[in-house]
């Protein structure tokens, strides 16, 4: 059977924060941030906005597209999205910044708010590789359930609320946003002629301390009377993550190409996780990949973790960069440590 993409969507907060805006708050500069990361700005959510809020907006945009709506009227979009949501069988939401710890899942909140009353819903935690993992998880559930036809896969993050604003090496990296895709199962057997045709998923838990949010879990629970000096923040060993990411990105692309019996020239676009422009450039040069094949939007959005790849796909889709039949390679890497990639025929 084919697992095809029939709708994409994205959402970011209205507040855009430039490097100069950050430089007014912390000891940094636009030149330093750009030279070390390739980031020029990012979007930050208001205090009242949670992960599910952005996920819902991205989902509505994707559902409306899947329903055939291409206009810009919010009421009509919501109506079309709500109608199509009833046909969704599975919702997979990848995030490291869920609305609540443990339960309920953010996916369940989205399921209720968009009216997907017939859908199962769950979160997955795979760091910045979350959307890559989510696509394969959704495809697997569609494949084993004959009655299941459509899935909604979302990557959504509110990283600004999980950032240590006294750590200039990490606080400049992250932004808030969400991206979504609607998948549809067609046919009775795998034809490898369209849609999601290959996924590789890997993990290296020995690197778990390289990128971690320590507080709040059963390893370091709250204790009554305890003075909490550290918040639930992202901690990162930049050099370790850089070394891991370059190797993970390189090996994933090489393996996908090998297993699908294709070469770089066959690929229309490589859509990497937008963590750091230097990571992507290093891997690209190592593999001798032309810069014009790699889609980058980190300058605008910064690192939105599980949302980076679906945001990029929707941006490309709506701008006309993605054409029917294009061979797309996605590649992600992040906390866990996790890494992996997809081959998609658009």
mmCIF file of C-alpha atoms in Angstrom:
data_model
loop_
_atom_site.group_PDB
_atom_site.id
_atom_site.type_symbol
_atom_site.label_atom_id
_atom_site.label_comp_id
_atom_site.label_asym_id
_atom_site.label_seq_id
_atom_site.Cartn_x
_atom_site.Cartn_y
_atom_site.Cartn_z
ATOM 1 C CA UNK A 1 0.000 0.000 0.000
ATOM 2 C CA UNK A 2 1.037 3.610 -0.472
ATOM 3 C CA UNK A 3 1.128 6.081 2.422
ATOM 4 C CA UNK A 4 0.617 9.417 0.695
ATOM 5 C CA UNK A 5 0.838 13.001 1.944
ATOM 6 C CA UNK A 6 -2.454 14.750 1.203
ATOM 7 C CA UNK A 7 -2.145 17.850 3.381
ATOM 8 C CA UNK A 8 0.452 19.895 5.242
ATOM 9 C CA UNK A 9 0.219 22.777 7.681
ATOM 10 C CA UNK A 10 2.267 24.890 10.050
ATOM 11 C CA UNK A 11 1.812 27.455 12.797
ATOM 12 C CA UNK A 12 4.125 29.823 14.625
ATOM 13 C CA UNK A 13 3.421 32.451 17.296
ATOM 14 C CA UNK A 14 2.941 36.052 16.206
ATOM 15 C CA UNK A 15 5.906 37.341 18.232
ATOM 16 C CA UNK A 16 9.087 37.334 16.172
ATOM 17 C CA UNK A 17 12.324 37.728 18.143
ATOM 18 C CA UNK A 18 15.426 38.853 16.276
ATOM 19 C CA UNK A 19 19.015 38.281 17.304
ATOM 20 C CA UNK A 20 19.246 41.966 18.147
ATOM 21 C CA UNK A 21 16.245 41.563 20.451
ATOM 22 C CA UNK A 22 18.118 38.830 22.315
ATOM 23 C CA UNK A 23 21.300 40.900 22.390
ATOM 24 C CA UNK A 24 19.364 43.545 24.317
ATOM 25 C CA UNK A 25 18.633 40.949 27.030
ATOM 26 C CA UNK A 26 21.738 38.768 27.204
ATOM 27 C CA UNK A 27 25.447 38.963 26.434
ATOM 28 C CA UNK A 28 25.423 38.051 22.748
ATOM 29 C CA UNK A 29 25.229 39.640 19.298
ATOM 30 C CA UNK A 30 23.661 39.093 15.930
ATOM 31 C CA UNK A 31 27.085 38.404 14.440
ATOM 32 C CA UNK A 32 27.929 35.746 17.047
ATOM 33 C CA UNK A 33 24.592 33.936 16.696
ATOM 34 C CA UNK A 34 24.648 33.954 12.899
ATOM 35 C CA UNK A 35 28.265 32.844 12.633
ATOM 36 C CA UNK A 36 27.818 29.981 15.101
ATOM 37 C CA UNK A 37 24.321 28.778 14.134
ATOM 38 C CA UNK A 38 22.950 30.433 11.004
ATOM 39 C CA UNK A 39 19.970 31.724 12.997
ATOM 40 C CA UNK A 40 18.618 35.231 12.453
ATOM 41 C CA UNK A 41 15.310 35.100 14.327
ATOM 42 C CA UNK A 42 12.815 32.848 16.031
ATOM 43 C CA UNK A 43 9.185 32.973 17.204
ATOM 44 C CA UNK A 44 8.192 32.948 20.872
ATOM 45 C CA UNK A 45 4.770 32.113 22.248
ATOM 46 C CA UNK A 46 2.914 34.236 24.776
ATOM 47 C CA UNK A 47 2.589 32.946 28.329
ATOM 48 C CA UNK A 48 -0.947 31.687 27.660
ATOM 49 C CA UNK A 49 0.043 29.575 24.632
ATOM 50 C CA UNK A 50 0.861 25.893 25.091
ATOM 51 C CA UNK A 51 2.139 23.158 22.822
ATOM 52 C CA UNK A 52 -1.372 21.987 21.912
ATOM 53 C CA UNK A 53 -2.411 25.480 20.772
ATOM 54 C CA UNK A 54 0.215 25.588 18.043
ATOM 55 C CA UNK A 55 -0.416 21.932 17.189
ATOM 56 C CA UNK A 56 -4.118 22.627 16.704
ATOM 57 C CA UNK A 57 -3.459 25.503 14.300
ATOM 58 C CA UNK A 58 -0.974 23.467 12.263
ATOM 59 C CA UNK A 59 -3.385 20.529 12.229
ATOM 60 C CA UNK A 60 -6.296 22.671 11.018
ATOM 61 C CA UNK A 61 -4.185 24.010 8.168
ATOM 62 C CA UNK A 62 -3.146 20.501 7.147
ATOM 63 C CA UNK A 63 -6.679 19.111 7.436
ATOM 64 C CA UNK A 64 -8.156 21.956 5.406
ATOM 65 C CA UNK A 65 -5.614 21.327 2.643
ATOM 66 C CA UNK A 66 -6.414 17.620 2.722
ATOM 67 C CA UNK A 67 -10.080 18.528 2.339
ATOM 68 C CA UNK A 68 -9.265 20.597 -0.749
ATOM 69 C CA UNK A 69 -9.577 24.065 0.779
ATOM 70 C CA UNK A 70 -7.015 26.543 -0.532
ATOM 71 C CA UNK A 71 -8.508 29.859 0.587
ATOM 72 C CA UNK A 72 -7.545 32.141 3.454
ATOM 73 C CA UNK A 73 -10.845 32.622 5.285
ATOM 74 C CA UNK A 74 -10.366 31.359 8.876
ATOM 75 C CA UNK A 75 -14.008 30.373 9.339
ATOM 76 C CA UNK A 76 -14.119 28.329 6.147
ATOM 77 C CA UNK A 77 -10.776 26.770 6.995
ATOM 78 C CA UNK A 78 -12.045 25.703 10.401
ATOM 79 C CA UNK A 79 -15.250 24.306 8.902
ATOM 80 C CA UNK A 80 -13.407 22.236 6.293
ATOM 81 C CA UNK A 81 -10.839 21.085 8.855
ATOM 82 C CA UNK A 82 -13.497 20.016 11.347
ATOM 83 C CA UNK A 83 -15.365 18.045 8.698
ATOM 84 C CA UNK A 84 -12.230 16.265 7.520
ATOM 85 C CA UNK A 85 -11.017 15.648 11.081
ATOM 86 C CA UNK A 86 -13.799 13.094 11.531
ATOM 87 C CA UNK A 87 -12.093 10.911 8.903
ATOM 88 C CA UNK A 88 -8.790 10.760 10.833
ATOM 89 C CA UNK A 89 -8.062 7.389 12.451
ATOM 90 C CA UNK A 90 -4.745 8.093 14.203
ATOM 91 C CA UNK A 91 -3.066 11.182 15.649
ATOM 92 C CA UNK A 92 0.649 11.043 16.454
ATOM 93 C CA UNK A 93 2.152 14.097 18.123
ATOM 94 C CA UNK A 94 5.907 14.416 18.587
ATOM 95 C CA UNK A 95 7.053 16.834 21.270
ATOM 96 C CA UNK A 96 9.481 17.421 24.111
ATOM 97 C CA UNK A 97 7.356 20.248 25.525
ATOM 98 C CA UNK A 98 3.958 18.658 26.145
ATOM 99 C CA UNK A 99 1.122 20.592 27.773
ATOM 100 C CA UNK A 100 1.266 18.308 30.812
ATOM 101 C CA UNK A 101 3.832 15.934 32.272
ATOM 102 C CA UNK A 102 2.967 12.322 31.545
ATOM 103 C CA UNK A 103 -0.785 12.600 31.130
ATOM 104 C CA UNK A 104 -2.931 13.585 29.379
ATOM 105 C CA UNK A 105 -1.054 13.377 26.125
ATOM 106 C CA UNK A 106 -1.003 16.541 24.076
ATOM 107 C CA UNK A 107 -2.299 14.467 21.171
ATOM 108 C CA UNK A 108 -5.495 13.759 23.129
ATOM 109 C CA UNK A 109 -6.018 17.479 23.691
ATOM 110 C CA UNK A 110 -5.579 18.112 19.962
ATOM 111 C CA UNK A 111 -7.919 15.214 19.136
ATOM 112 C CA UNK A 112 -10.685 16.820 21.161
ATOM 113 C CA UNK A 113 -10.124 20.394 19.992
ATOM 114 C CA UNK A 114 -10.111 19.594 16.259
ATOM 115 C CA UNK A 115 -13.091 17.237 16.475
ATOM 116 C CA UNK A 116 -11.265 14.057 15.422
ATOM 117 C CA UNK A 117 -13.750 11.960 17.375
ATOM 118 C CA UNK A 118 -12.868 8.707 15.624
ATOM 119 C CA UNK A 119 -9.095 8.955 16.108
ATOM 120 C CA UNK A 120 -6.721 7.231 18.480
ATOM 121 C CA UNK A 121 -4.152 9.681 19.828
ATOM 122 C CA UNK A 122 -0.757 9.504 21.469
ATOM 123 C CA UNK A 123 2.465 11.460 21.987
ATOM 124 C CA UNK A 124 5.934 10.207 21.149
ATOM 125 C CA UNK A 125 9.187 11.448 22.651
ATOM 126 C CA UNK A 126 12.103 11.187 20.244
ATOM 127 C CA UNK A 127 13.600 14.663 20.537
ATOM 128 C CA UNK A 128 14.277 16.480 17.315
ATOM 129 C CA UNK A 129 13.821 13.227 15.364
ATOM 130 C CA UNK A 130 10.210 13.122 16.554
ATOM 131 C CA UNK A 131 8.512 13.826 13.232
ATOM 132 C CA UNK A 132 10.648 11.216 11.438
ATOM 133 C CA UNK A 133 9.658 8.671 14.101
ATOM 134 C CA UNK A 134 6.055 9.880 13.942
ATOM 135 C CA UNK A 135 5.705 9.294 10.210
ATOM 136 C CA UNK A 136 6.858 5.693 10.516
ATOM 137 C CA UNK A 137 4.700 5.092 13.594
ATOM 138 C CA UNK A 138 1.623 6.394 11.804
ATOM 139 C CA UNK A 139 2.410 4.393 8.665
ATOM 140 C CA UNK A 140 2.800 1.231 10.728
ATOM 141 C CA UNK A 141 -0.558 1.748 12.424
ATOM 142 C CA UNK A 142 -2.244 2.361 9.092
ATOM 143 C CA UNK A 143 -0.646 -0.748 7.618
ATOM 144 C CA UNK A 144 -1.703 -3.176 10.356
ATOM 145 C CA UNK A 145 -5.235 -1.868 10.708
ATOM 146 C CA UNK A 146 -7.368 -2.584 7.646
ATOM 147 C CA UNK A 147 -10.047 -0.211 8.879
ATOM 148 C CA UNK A 148 -7.582 2.650 9.335
ATOM 149 C CA UNK A 149 -7.137 4.956 6.368
ATOM 150 C CA UNK A 150 -5.822 8.330 7.504
ATOM 151 C CA UNK A 151 -3.363 9.654 10.079
ATOM 152 C CA UNK A 152 -2.411 13.106 11.305
ATOM 153 C CA UNK A 153 1.245 13.497 12.302
ATOM 154 C CA UNK A 154 2.294 16.632 14.176
ATOM 155 C CA UNK A 155 5.538 18.042 15.524
ATOM 156 C CA UNK A 156 4.925 20.850 18.020
ATOM 157 C CA UNK A 157 7.173 22.642 20.493
ATOM 158 C CA UNK A 158 7.144 25.554 22.935
ATOM 159 C CA UNK A 159 10.877 25.528 23.614
ATOM 160 C CA UNK A 160 11.020 29.121 24.836
ATOM 161 C CA UNK A 161 9.403 27.958 28.083
ATOM 162 C CA UNK A 162 12.005 25.240 28.600
ATOM 163 C CA UNK A 163 15.041 27.427 28.003
ATOM 164 C CA UNK A 164 17.563 28.697 30.525
ATOM 165 C CA UNK A 165 17.782 32.370 29.644
ATOM 166 C CA UNK A 166 21.022 32.711 31.594
ATOM 167 C CA UNK A 167 22.774 30.220 29.316
ATOM 168 C CA UNK A 168 23.610 32.130 26.157
ATOM 169 C CA UNK A 169 24.958 29.021 24.431
ATOM 170 C CA UNK A 170 21.523 27.389 24.366
ATOM 171 C CA UNK A 171 18.928 30.146 24.718
ATOM 172 C CA UNK A 172 19.711 31.624 21.296
ATOM 173 C CA UNK A 173 19.092 28.318 19.530
ATOM 174 C CA UNK A 174 15.433 27.569 20.077
ATOM 175 C CA UNK A 175 12.096 28.778 18.787
ATOM 176 C CA UNK A 176 8.435 27.815 19.038
ATOM 177 C CA UNK A 177 6.340 26.325 16.263
ATOM 178 C CA UNK A 178 4.353 23.400 14.918
ATOM 179 C CA UNK A 179 4.054 21.514 11.661
ATOM 180 C CA UNK A 180 1.627 18.804 10.574
ATOM 181 C CA UNK A 181 0.947 16.353 7.777
ATOM 182 C CA UNK A 182 -2.095 14.274 6.860
ATOM 183 C CA UNK A 183 -1.275 10.789 5.580
ATOM 184 C CA UNK A 184 -3.654 8.601 3.590
ATOM 185 C CA UNK A 185 -3.385 4.884 2.886
ATOM 186 C CA UNK A 186 -4.217 3.827 -0.654
ATOM 187 C CA UNK A 187 -4.054 0.453 -2.403
ATOM 188 C CA UNK A 188 -3.646 -3.036 -1.032
ATOM 189 C CA UNK A 189 0.114 -3.562 -1.257
ATOM 190 C CA UNK A 190 3.294 -1.531 -1.169
ATOM 191 C CA UNK A 191 4.039 -0.174 -4.638
ATOM 192 C CA UNK A 192 6.969 2.134 -3.738
ATOM 193 C CA UNK A 193 5.714 4.573 -6.340
ATOM 194 C CA UNK A 194 4.398 7.313 -4.082
ATOM 195 C CA UNK A 195 4.331 8.520 -0.508
ATOM 196 C CA UNK A 196 6.466 7.258 2.356
ATOM 197 C CA UNK A 197 8.595 4.462 0.913
ATOM 198 C CA UNK A 198 11.471 4.007 3.371
ATOM 199 C CA UNK A 199 12.311 4.974 6.946
ATOM 200 C CA UNK A 200 15.400 4.333 9.045
ATOM 201 C CA UNK A 201 15.220 4.834 12.814
ATOM 202 C CA UNK A 202 18.151 4.652 15.235
ATOM 203 C CA UNK A 203 19.046 5.526 18.811
ATOM 204 C CA UNK A 204 22.183 5.820 20.924
ATOM 205 C CA UNK A 205 21.107 6.071 24.541
ATOM 206 C CA UNK A 206 24.716 6.260 25.709
ATOM 207 C CA UNK A 207 24.617 9.919 24.667
ATOM 208 C CA UNK A 208 21.533 10.732 26.728
ATOM 209 C CA UNK A 209 23.315 13.275 28.928
ATOM 210 C CA UNK A 210 24.444 15.320 25.926
ATOM 211 C CA UNK A 211 20.970 16.799 25.511
ATOM 212 C CA UNK A 212 18.692 16.486 28.512
ATOM 213 C CA UNK A 213 15.935 18.063 30.622
ATOM 214 C CA UNK A 214 16.799 16.713 34.082
ATOM 215 C CA UNK A 215 14.148 17.942 36.456
ATOM 216 C CA UNK A 216 10.552 16.827 36.808
ATOM 217 C CA UNK A 217 10.791 13.105 36.056
ATOM 218 C CA UNK A 218 10.983 10.070 38.318
ATOM 219 C CA UNK A 219 14.799 10.360 38.298
ATOM 220 C CA UNK A 220 14.599 13.794 39.959
ATOM 221 C CA UNK A 221 11.066 14.321 41.315
ATOM 222 C CA UNK A 222 9.867 17.265 43.321
ATOM 223 C CA UNK A 223 10.294 16.874 47.084
ATOM 224 C CA UNK A 224 8.220 18.785 49.585
ATOM 225 C CA UNK A 225 10.155 21.652 51.094
ATOM 226 C CA UNK A 226 12.876 21.449 48.470
ATOM 227 C CA UNK A 227 14.370 24.680 47.190
ATOM 228 C CA UNK A 228 14.434 24.321 43.428
ATOM 229 C CA UNK A 229 17.499 26.027 41.986
ATOM 230 C CA UNK A 230 17.218 24.546 38.503
ATOM 231 C CA UNK A 231 14.143 24.785 36.331
ATOM 232 C CA UNK A 232 12.976 22.253 33.788
ATOM 233 C CA UNK A 233 15.474 23.456 31.243
ATOM 234 C CA UNK A 234 17.247 22.102 28.230
ATOM 235 C CA UNK A 235 20.873 21.275 29.023
ATOM 236 C CA UNK A 236 23.210 20.612 26.135
ATOM 237 C CA UNK A 237 26.848 19.726 25.586
ATOM 238 C CA UNK A 238 27.264 21.580 22.317
ATOM 239 C CA UNK A 239 30.429 19.878 21.106
ATOM 240 C CA UNK A 240 29.130 16.375 21.817
ATOM 241 C CA UNK A 241 25.844 17.107 20.072
ATOM 242 C CA UNK A 242 27.640 18.646 17.097
ATOM 243 C CA UNK A 243 29.878 15.616 16.633
ATOM 244 C CA UNK A 244 26.967 13.224 16.996
ATOM 245 C CA UNK A 245 24.719 15.182 14.645
ATOM 246 C CA UNK A 246 27.201 15.419 11.783
ATOM 247 C CA UNK A 247 27.890 11.685 11.978
ATOM 248 C CA UNK A 248 24.217 10.772 12.364
ATOM 249 C CA UNK A 249 23.115 12.932 9.457
ATOM 250 C CA UNK A 250 25.879 11.606 7.210
ATOM 251 C CA UNK A 251 25.313 7.928 7.999
ATOM 252 C CA UNK A 252 21.515 8.187 7.701
ATOM 253 C CA UNK A 253 21.672 9.792 4.264
ATOM 254 C CA UNK A 254 24.240 7.255 3.070
ATOM 255 C CA UNK A 255 22.184 4.322 4.324
ATOM 256 C CA UNK A 256 18.897 5.581 2.883
ATOM 257 C CA UNK A 257 20.510 6.090 -0.503
ATOM 258 C CA UNK A 258 22.067 2.648 -0.400
ATOM 259 C CA UNK A 259 18.957 0.771 0.710
ATOM 260 C CA UNK A 260 16.727 2.534 -1.822
ATOM 261 C CA UNK A 261 19.256 1.968 -4.619
ATOM 262 C CA UNK A 262 19.344 5.639 -5.575
ATOM 263 C CA UNK A 263 21.981 8.356 -5.715
ATOM 264 C CA UNK A 264 22.173 12.018 -4.777
ATOM 265 C CA UNK A 265 21.247 13.101 -8.295
ATOM 266 C CA UNK A 266 17.903 11.282 -7.966
ATOM 267 C CA UNK A 267 16.921 13.320 -4.908
ATOM 268 C CA UNK A 268 14.979 16.537 -5.494
ATOM 269 C CA UNK A 269 15.277 17.847 -1.945
ATOM 270 C CA UNK A 270 16.973 16.951 1.321
ATOM 271 C CA UNK A 271 15.009 18.365 4.258
ATOM 272 C CA UNK A 272 17.128 18.141 7.410
ATOM 273 C CA UNK A 273 16.281 18.928 10.994
ATOM 274 C CA UNK A 274 17.119 22.608 11.365
ATOM 275 C CA UNK A 275 19.372 22.497 14.418
ATOM 276 C CA UNK A 276 22.427 24.408 13.300
ATOM 277 C CA UNK A 277 23.472 25.506 9.826
ATOM 278 C CA UNK A 278 27.062 24.469 10.548
ATOM 279 C CA UNK A 279 25.985 20.869 11.244
ATOM 280 C CA UNK A 280 24.076 20.647 7.993
ATOM 281 C CA UNK A 281 26.893 22.247 6.013
ATOM 282 C CA UNK A 282 29.505 19.888 7.475
ATOM 283 C CA UNK A 283 27.440 16.820 6.573
ATOM 284 C CA UNK A 284 26.631 18.198 3.140
ATOM 285 C CA UNK A 285 30.279 18.836 2.332
ATOM 286 C CA UNK A 286 31.316 15.412 3.650
ATOM 287 C CA UNK A 287 28.806 13.764 1.287
ATOM 288 C CA UNK A 288 29.482 16.182 -1.593
ATOM 289 C CA UNK A 289 25.840 17.236 -1.763
ATOM 290 C CA UNK A 290 25.117 20.461 -3.717
ATOM 291 C CA UNK A 291 23.857 23.245 -1.461
ATOM 292 C CA UNK A 292 20.831 23.843 -3.696
ATOM 293 C CA UNK A 293 19.471 20.371 -2.874
ATOM 294 C CA UNK A 294 19.260 21.094 0.855
ATOM 295 C CA UNK A 295 16.304 23.121 2.093
ATOM 296 C CA UNK A 296 17.156 25.436 4.974
ATOM 297 C CA UNK A 297 14.901 27.831 6.892
ATOM 298 C CA UNK A 298 16.768 27.999 10.198
ATOM 299 C CA UNK A 299 17.516 31.681 9.630
ATOM 300 C CA UNK A 300 13.801 32.434 10.056
ATOM 301 C CA UNK A 301 12.594 29.912 12.657
ATOM 302 C CA UNK A 302 15.683 28.717 14.597
ATOM 303 C CA UNK A 303 15.516 25.206 16.077
ATOM 304 C CA UNK A 304 11.919 24.129 16.735
ATOM 305 C CA UNK A 305 12.922 20.511 17.484
ATOM 306 C CA UNK A 306 10.247 18.040 16.328
ATOM 307 C CA UNK A 307 8.540 20.817 14.353
ATOM 308 C CA UNK A 308 11.436 21.777 12.078
ATOM 309 C CA UNK A 309 10.918 19.169 9.351
ATOM 310 C CA UNK A 310 7.109 19.497 9.063
ATOM 311 C CA UNK A 311 7.346 23.296 9.102
ATOM 312 C CA UNK A 312 9.851 23.085 6.252
ATOM 313 C CA UNK A 313 7.721 20.609 4.286
ATOM 314 C CA UNK A 314 4.658 22.837 4.549
ATOM 315 C CA UNK A 315 6.640 25.930 3.606
ATOM 316 C CA UNK A 316 7.991 24.119 0.547
ATOM 317 C CA UNK A 317 4.617 22.623 -0.338
ATOM 318 C CA UNK A 318 2.705 25.898 -0.190
ATOM 319 C CA UNK A 319 5.374 27.817 -2.090
ATOM 320 C CA UNK A 320 5.326 25.321 -4.955
ATOM 321 C CA UNK A 321 8.827 23.957 -4.375
ATOM 322 C CA UNK A 322 7.504 20.407 -3.998
ATOM 323 C CA UNK A 323 6.267 18.829 -7.211
ATOM 324 C CA UNK A 324 4.360 15.603 -7.675
ATOM 325 C CA UNK A 325 6.878 12.791 -8.081
ATOM 326 C CA UNK A 326 9.740 14.612 -6.358
ATOM 327 C CA UNK A 327 12.015 12.352 -4.327
ATOM 328 C CA UNK A 328 12.400 13.854 -0.849
ATOM 329 C CA UNK A 329 14.849 12.766 1.855
ATOM 330 C CA UNK A 330 14.249 13.914 5.410
ATOM 331 C CA UNK A 331 16.833 13.445 8.147
ATOM 332 C CA UNK A 332 16.590 14.156 11.862
ATOM 333 C CA UNK A 333 18.835 13.915 14.916
ATOM 334 C CA UNK A 334 18.366 14.934 18.513
ATOM 335 C CA UNK A 335 17.840 14.159 22.175
ATOM 336 C CA UNK A 336 17.801 10.563 23.266
ATOM 337 C CA UNK A 337 20.037 10.417 21.372
ATOM 338 C CA UNK A 338 17.907 9.564 18.342
ATOM 339 C CA UNK A 339 18.367 9.852 14.619
ATOM 340 C CA UNK A 340 16.794 8.654 11.398
ATOM 341 C CA UNK A 341 15.317 9.649 8.081
ATOM 342 C CA UNK A 342 12.584 9.087 5.509
ATOM 343 C CA UNK A 343 12.451 8.697 1.759
ATOM 344 C CA UNK A 344 9.250 10.171 0.337
ATOM 345 C CA UNK A 345 7.915 10.353 -3.194
ATOM 346 C CA UNK A 346 5.751 13.482 -3.179
#
